[in-house]
Amino acid sequence: MQSFTENGMDSLTQLFTLVLTNVDLSAPLITPGPVDWEVVDLKLVDNKDKDSKNLQLDLKTKFVTRGSKGETFQPGKKLTHYISLKPTDKNGEDRTERIKQDLKRLRKSAGFGDGAFGDLALYIGKTIATVVDIEVDKEGKFGDKNVIRRWI
């Protein structure tokens, strides 16, 4: 298909009169399964309620990955993952043990042994292995998205 700007106004008229019913608006997603990532950034950010902090991991794929619609993604496809550091859940239940488990899983996936989680800068550039899944947006507000289900 030629560019719409090659033939001037006639091509633009064609573009604006196209029926867009079958245009797919969904985000390109990675097929569920194991994925290796490079940690691009790791930082503390406010949670959405501004009452605690999240650990924000900015990741990019290390290798070619398959898309959920059969496409191929070259290394570098991005994903942002959050680990809640809020000590209680929405029902007031203590989450302290869960937070420690999440931090230990991330630490081990990054190749560190037992010990304190440590300085966030230590993780940048590290490879982590995860299992990725697709979280379906049941309300249709934001679209389906890739999520990390567990650390390997």
PDB file of C-alpha atoms in Angstrom:
ATOM      1  CA  MET A   1       0.000   0.000   0.000  1.00  0.00           C
ATOM      2  CA  GLN A   2       1.356   3.415  -0.913  1.00  0.00           C
ATOM      3  CA  SER A   3       1.689   6.306   1.493  1.00  0.00           C
ATOM      4  CA  PHE A   4      -1.333   8.579   1.795  1.00  0.00           C
ATOM      5  CA  THR A   5       0.885  11.607   1.301  1.00  0.00           C
ATOM      6  CA  GLU A   6       2.292  10.461  -2.066  1.00  0.00           C
ATOM      7  CA  ASN A   7      -0.785  11.482  -4.073  1.00  0.00           C
ATOM      8  CA  GLY A   8      -1.826  14.520  -2.092  1.00  0.00           C
ATOM      9  CA  MET A   9      -5.442  15.306  -1.289  1.00  0.00           C
ATOM     10  CA  ASP A  10      -7.020  12.348  -3.141  1.00  0.00           C
ATOM     11  CA  SER A  11      -5.171   9.901  -0.898  1.00  0.00           C
ATOM     12  CA  LEU A  12      -6.155  11.828   2.213  1.00  0.00           C
ATOM     13  CA  THR A  13      -9.777  11.766   1.109  1.00  0.00           C
ATOM     14  CA  GLN A  14      -9.471   7.983   0.715  1.00  0.00           C
ATOM     15  CA  LEU A  15      -7.974   7.717   4.189  1.00  0.00           C
ATOM     16  CA  PHE A  16     -10.754   9.731   5.817  1.00  0.00           C
ATOM     17  CA  THR A  17     -13.469   7.736   4.074  1.00  0.00           C
ATOM     18  CA  LEU A  18     -12.130   4.309   5.086  1.00  0.00           C
ATOM     19  CA  VAL A  19     -14.495   2.267   7.235  1.00  0.00           C
ATOM     20  CA  LEU A  20     -12.630   1.679  10.505  1.00  0.00           C
ATOM     21  CA  THR A  21     -14.884  -1.060  11.879  1.00  0.00           C
ATOM     22  CA  ASN A  22     -12.257  -3.802  11.634  1.00  0.00           C
ATOM     23  CA  VAL A  23      -9.284  -1.768  12.893  1.00  0.00           C
ATOM     24  CA  ASP A  24      -7.755  -3.578  15.876  1.00  0.00           C
ATOM     25  CA  LEU A  25      -7.074  -1.228  18.809  1.00  0.00           C
ATOM     26  CA  SER A  26      -5.629  -3.860  21.129  1.00  0.00           C
ATOM     27  CA  ALA A  27      -2.051  -3.560  22.330  1.00  0.00           C
ATOM     28  CA  PRO A  28       0.452  -6.072  20.945  1.00  0.00           C
ATOM     29  CA  LEU A  29       0.985  -8.606  23.732  1.00  0.00           C
ATOM     30  CA  ILE A  30       3.624 -11.231  24.465  1.00  0.00           C
ATOM     31  CA  THR A  31       2.431 -14.846  24.441  1.00  0.00           C
ATOM     32  CA  PRO A  32       2.089 -16.209  28.000  1.00  0.00           C
ATOM     33  CA  GLY A  33       5.136 -18.139  29.211  1.00  0.00           C
ATOM     34  CA  PRO A  34       8.752 -17.658  30.286  1.00  0.00           C
ATOM     35  CA  VAL A  35      10.409 -14.356  29.339  1.00  0.00           C
ATOM     36  CA  ASP A  36      13.877 -13.002  30.157  1.00  0.00           C
ATOM     37  CA  TRP A  37      14.087  -9.271  30.841  1.00  0.00           C
ATOM     38  CA  GLU A  38      16.766  -6.679  31.408  1.00  0.00           C
ATOM     39  CA  VAL A  39      16.083  -4.276  34.276  1.00  0.00           C
ATOM     40  CA  VAL A  40      16.254  -0.807  32.711  1.00  0.00           C
ATOM     41  CA  ASP A  41      15.241   1.099  35.844  1.00  0.00           C
ATOM     42  CA  LEU A  42      14.116   0.361  39.379  1.00  0.00           C
ATOM     43  CA  LYS A  43      12.730   3.138  41.546  1.00  0.00           C
ATOM     44  CA  LEU A  44      10.311   4.009  44.314  1.00  0.00           C
ATOM     45  CA  VAL A  45       7.129   5.782  43.208  1.00  0.00           C
ATOM     46  CA  ASP A  46       3.928   6.832  44.938  1.00  0.00           C
ATOM     47  CA  ASN A  47       1.075   4.360  44.647  1.00  0.00           C
ATOM     48  CA  LYS A  48      -2.118   5.554  42.943  1.00  0.00           C
ATOM     49  CA  ASP A  49      -3.757   6.458  46.289  1.00  0.00           C
ATOM     50  CA  LYS A  50      -0.655   8.438  47.361  1.00  0.00           C
ATOM     51  CA  ASP A  51      -0.690   6.657  50.729  1.00  0.00           C
ATOM     52  CA  SER A  52       2.325   4.394  50.241  1.00  0.00           C
ATOM     53  CA  LYS A  53       5.083   3.491  47.792  1.00  0.00           C
ATOM     54  CA  ASN A  54       5.472   1.017  44.946  1.00  0.00           C
ATOM     55  CA  LEU A  55       8.679  -0.414  43.585  1.00  0.00           C
ATOM     56  CA  GLN A  56       8.522   0.321  39.843  1.00  0.00           C
ATOM     57  CA  LEU A  57      10.488  -1.990  37.537  1.00  0.00           C
ATOM     58  CA  ASP A  58      11.020  -0.801  33.978  1.00  0.00           C
ATOM     59  CA  LEU A  59      11.964  -3.831  31.923  1.00  0.00           C
ATOM     60  CA  LYS A  60      12.824  -4.706  28.317  1.00  0.00           C
ATOM     61  CA  THR A  61      12.936  -8.130  26.734  1.00  0.00           C
ATOM     62  CA  LYS A  62      16.375  -9.654  26.244  1.00  0.00           C
ATOM     63  CA  PHE A  63      15.498 -11.926  23.321  1.00  0.00           C
ATOM     64  CA  VAL A  64      13.021 -12.299  20.471  1.00  0.00           C
ATOM     65  CA  THR A  65       9.555 -13.086  21.856  1.00  0.00           C
ATOM     66  CA  ARG A  66       6.369 -14.312  20.227  1.00  0.00           C
ATOM     67  CA  GLY A  67       3.237 -12.219  20.215  1.00  0.00           C
ATOM     68  CA  SER A  68      -0.207 -13.476  21.141  1.00  0.00           C
ATOM     69  CA  LYS A  69      -1.368 -12.963  17.546  1.00  0.00           C
ATOM     70  CA  GLY A  70       1.582 -14.781  15.971  1.00  0.00           C
ATOM     71  CA  GLU A  71       3.783 -11.725  15.523  1.00  0.00           C
ATOM     72  CA  THR A  72       7.454 -11.562  16.467  1.00  0.00           C
ATOM     73  CA  PHE A  73       8.861  -8.925  18.831  1.00  0.00           C
ATOM     74  CA  GLN A  74      12.521  -8.055  18.612  1.00  0.00           C
ATOM     75  CA  PRO A  75      14.499  -7.663  21.857  1.00  0.00           C
ATOM     76  CA  GLY A  76      13.662  -4.442  23.678  1.00  0.00           C
ATOM     77  CA  LYS A  77       9.862  -4.735  24.065  1.00  0.00           C
ATOM     78  CA  LYS A  78       9.039  -2.822  27.239  1.00  0.00           C
ATOM     79  CA  LEU A  79       6.990  -3.652  30.305  1.00  0.00           C
ATOM     80  CA  THR A  80       6.531  -1.785  33.578  1.00  0.00           C
ATOM     81  CA  HIS A  81       5.802  -3.866  36.664  1.00  0.00           C
ATOM     82  CA  TYR A  82       4.922  -2.612  40.150  1.00  0.00           C
ATOM     83  CA  ILE A  83       5.472  -4.253  43.519  1.00  0.00           C
ATOM     84  CA  SER A  84       3.276  -2.738  46.218  1.00  0.00           C
ATOM     85  CA  LEU A  85       5.104  -1.792  49.393  1.00  0.00           C
ATOM     86  CA  LYS A  86       1.925  -0.835  51.234  1.00  0.00           C
ATOM     87  CA  PRO A  87       1.982  -2.730  54.539  1.00  0.00           C
ATOM     88  CA  THR A  88      -1.777  -3.417  54.567  1.00  0.00           C
ATOM     89  CA  ASP A  89      -4.211  -4.466  51.842  1.00  0.00           C
ATOM     90  CA  LYS A  90      -7.587  -2.824  51.119  1.00  0.00           C
ATOM     91  CA  ASN A  91      -9.175  -4.929  53.897  1.00  0.00           C
ATOM     92  CA  GLY A  92      -6.592  -3.858  56.473  1.00  0.00           C
ATOM     93  CA  GLU A  93      -4.791  -7.229  56.429  1.00  0.00           C
ATOM     94  CA  ASP A  94      -1.041  -7.194  57.063  1.00  0.00           C
ATOM     95  CA  ARG A  95       0.997  -7.584  53.841  1.00  0.00           C
ATOM     96  CA  THR A  96       4.464  -7.394  55.419  1.00  0.00           C
ATOM     97  CA  GLU A  97       5.301 -11.053  54.797  1.00  0.00           C
ATOM     98  CA  ARG A  98       4.065 -10.858  51.185  1.00  0.00           C
ATOM     99  CA  ILE A  99       6.224  -7.779  50.537  1.00  0.00           C
ATOM    100  CA  LYS A 100       9.298  -9.576  51.885  1.00  0.00           C
ATOM    101  CA  GLN A 101       8.510 -12.595  49.684  1.00  0.00           C
ATOM    102  CA  ASP A 102       8.122 -10.395  46.582  1.00  0.00           C
ATOM    103  CA  LEU A 103      11.452  -8.673  47.263  1.00  0.00           C
ATOM    104  CA  LYS A 104      13.231 -11.991  47.862  1.00  0.00           C
ATOM    105  CA  ARG A 105      11.829 -13.480  44.620  1.00  0.00           C
ATOM    106  CA  LEU A 106      13.012 -10.467  42.647  1.00  0.00           C
ATOM    107  CA  ARG A 107      16.425 -10.580  44.351  1.00  0.00           C
ATOM    108  CA  LYS A 108      16.884 -14.280  43.539  1.00  0.00           C
ATOM    109  CA  SER A 109      15.692 -13.838  39.944  1.00  0.00           C
ATOM    110  CA  ALA A 110      18.320 -11.118  39.476  1.00  0.00           C
ATOM    111  CA  GLY A 111      21.011 -13.609  40.505  1.00  0.00           C
ATOM    112  CA  PHE A 112      21.644 -12.422  44.047  1.00  0.00           C
ATOM    113  CA  GLY A 113      21.855 -14.918  46.911  1.00  0.00           C
ATOM    114  CA  ASP A 114      20.422 -14.568  50.361  1.00  0.00           C
ATOM    115  CA  GLY A 115      20.794 -11.217  52.064  1.00  0.00           C
ATOM    116  CA  ALA A 116      19.196  -7.801  52.201  1.00  0.00           C
ATOM    117  CA  PHE A 117      17.409  -6.500  49.110  1.00  0.00           C
ATOM    118  CA  GLY A 118      20.067  -3.811  48.833  1.00  0.00           C
ATOM    119  CA  ASP A 119      20.517  -0.682  46.766  1.00  0.00           C
ATOM    120  CA  LEU A 120      18.094  -0.364  43.854  1.00  0.00           C
ATOM    121  CA  ALA A 121      20.945   0.605  41.509  1.00  0.00           C
ATOM    122  CA  LEU A 122      22.415  -2.907  41.892  1.00  0.00           C
ATOM    123  CA  TYR A 123      19.523  -4.321  39.853  1.00  0.00           C
ATOM    124  CA  ILE A 124      19.836  -2.048  36.814  1.00  0.00           C
ATOM    125  CA  GLY A 125      21.231  -4.004  33.887  1.00  0.00           C
ATOM    126  CA  LYS A 126      20.546  -7.372  35.532  1.00  0.00           C
ATOM    127  CA  THR A 127      18.692 -10.133  33.716  1.00  0.00           C
ATOM    128  CA  ILE A 128      15.594 -11.500  35.435  1.00  0.00           C
ATOM    129  CA  ALA A 129      13.517 -14.482  34.387  1.00  0.00           C
ATOM    130  CA  THR A 130       9.739 -14.388  34.737  1.00  0.00           C
ATOM    131  CA  VAL A 131       6.556 -16.078  33.655  1.00  0.00           C
ATOM    132  CA  VAL A 132       4.366 -13.626  31.756  1.00  0.00           C
ATOM    133  CA  ASP A 133       0.611 -13.864  31.363  1.00  0.00           C
ATOM    134  CA  ILE A 134      -2.136 -11.785  29.776  1.00  0.00           C
ATOM    135  CA  GLU A 135      -4.479 -10.000  32.175  1.00  0.00           C
ATOM    136  CA  VAL A 136      -7.857  -9.554  30.526  1.00  0.00           C
ATOM    137  CA  ASP A 137      -9.559  -6.198  31.105  1.00  0.00           C
ATOM    138  CA  LYS A 138     -13.030  -7.400  32.123  1.00  0.00           C
ATOM    139  CA  GLU A 139     -14.470  -3.887  32.199  1.00  0.00           C
ATOM    140  CA  GLY A 140     -13.136  -2.865  28.784  1.00  0.00           C
ATOM    141  CA  LYS A 141     -11.630   0.376  30.100  1.00  0.00           C
ATOM    142  CA  PHE A 142      -7.901  -0.060  29.530  1.00  0.00           C
ATOM    143  CA  GLY A 143      -7.467  -3.105  27.297  1.00  0.00           C
ATOM    144  CA  ASP A 144      -5.713  -6.376  28.000  1.00  0.00           C
ATOM    145  CA  LYS A 145      -2.096  -6.220  29.156  1.00  0.00           C
ATOM    146  CA  ASN A 146       0.920  -8.383  29.883  1.00  0.00           C
ATOM    147  CA  VAL A 147       1.658  -9.003  33.558  1.00  0.00           C
ATOM    148  CA  ILE A 148       4.361 -10.853  35.435  1.00  0.00           C
ATOM    149  CA  ARG A 149       2.814 -13.830  37.200  1.00  0.00           C
ATOM    150  CA  ARG A 150       5.955 -15.057  38.914  1.00  0.00           C
ATOM    151  CA  TRP A 151       9.717 -14.812  39.078  1.00  0.00           C
ATOM    152  CA  ILE A 152      11.822 -17.776  37.980  1.00  0.00           C
TER     153      ILE A 152
END
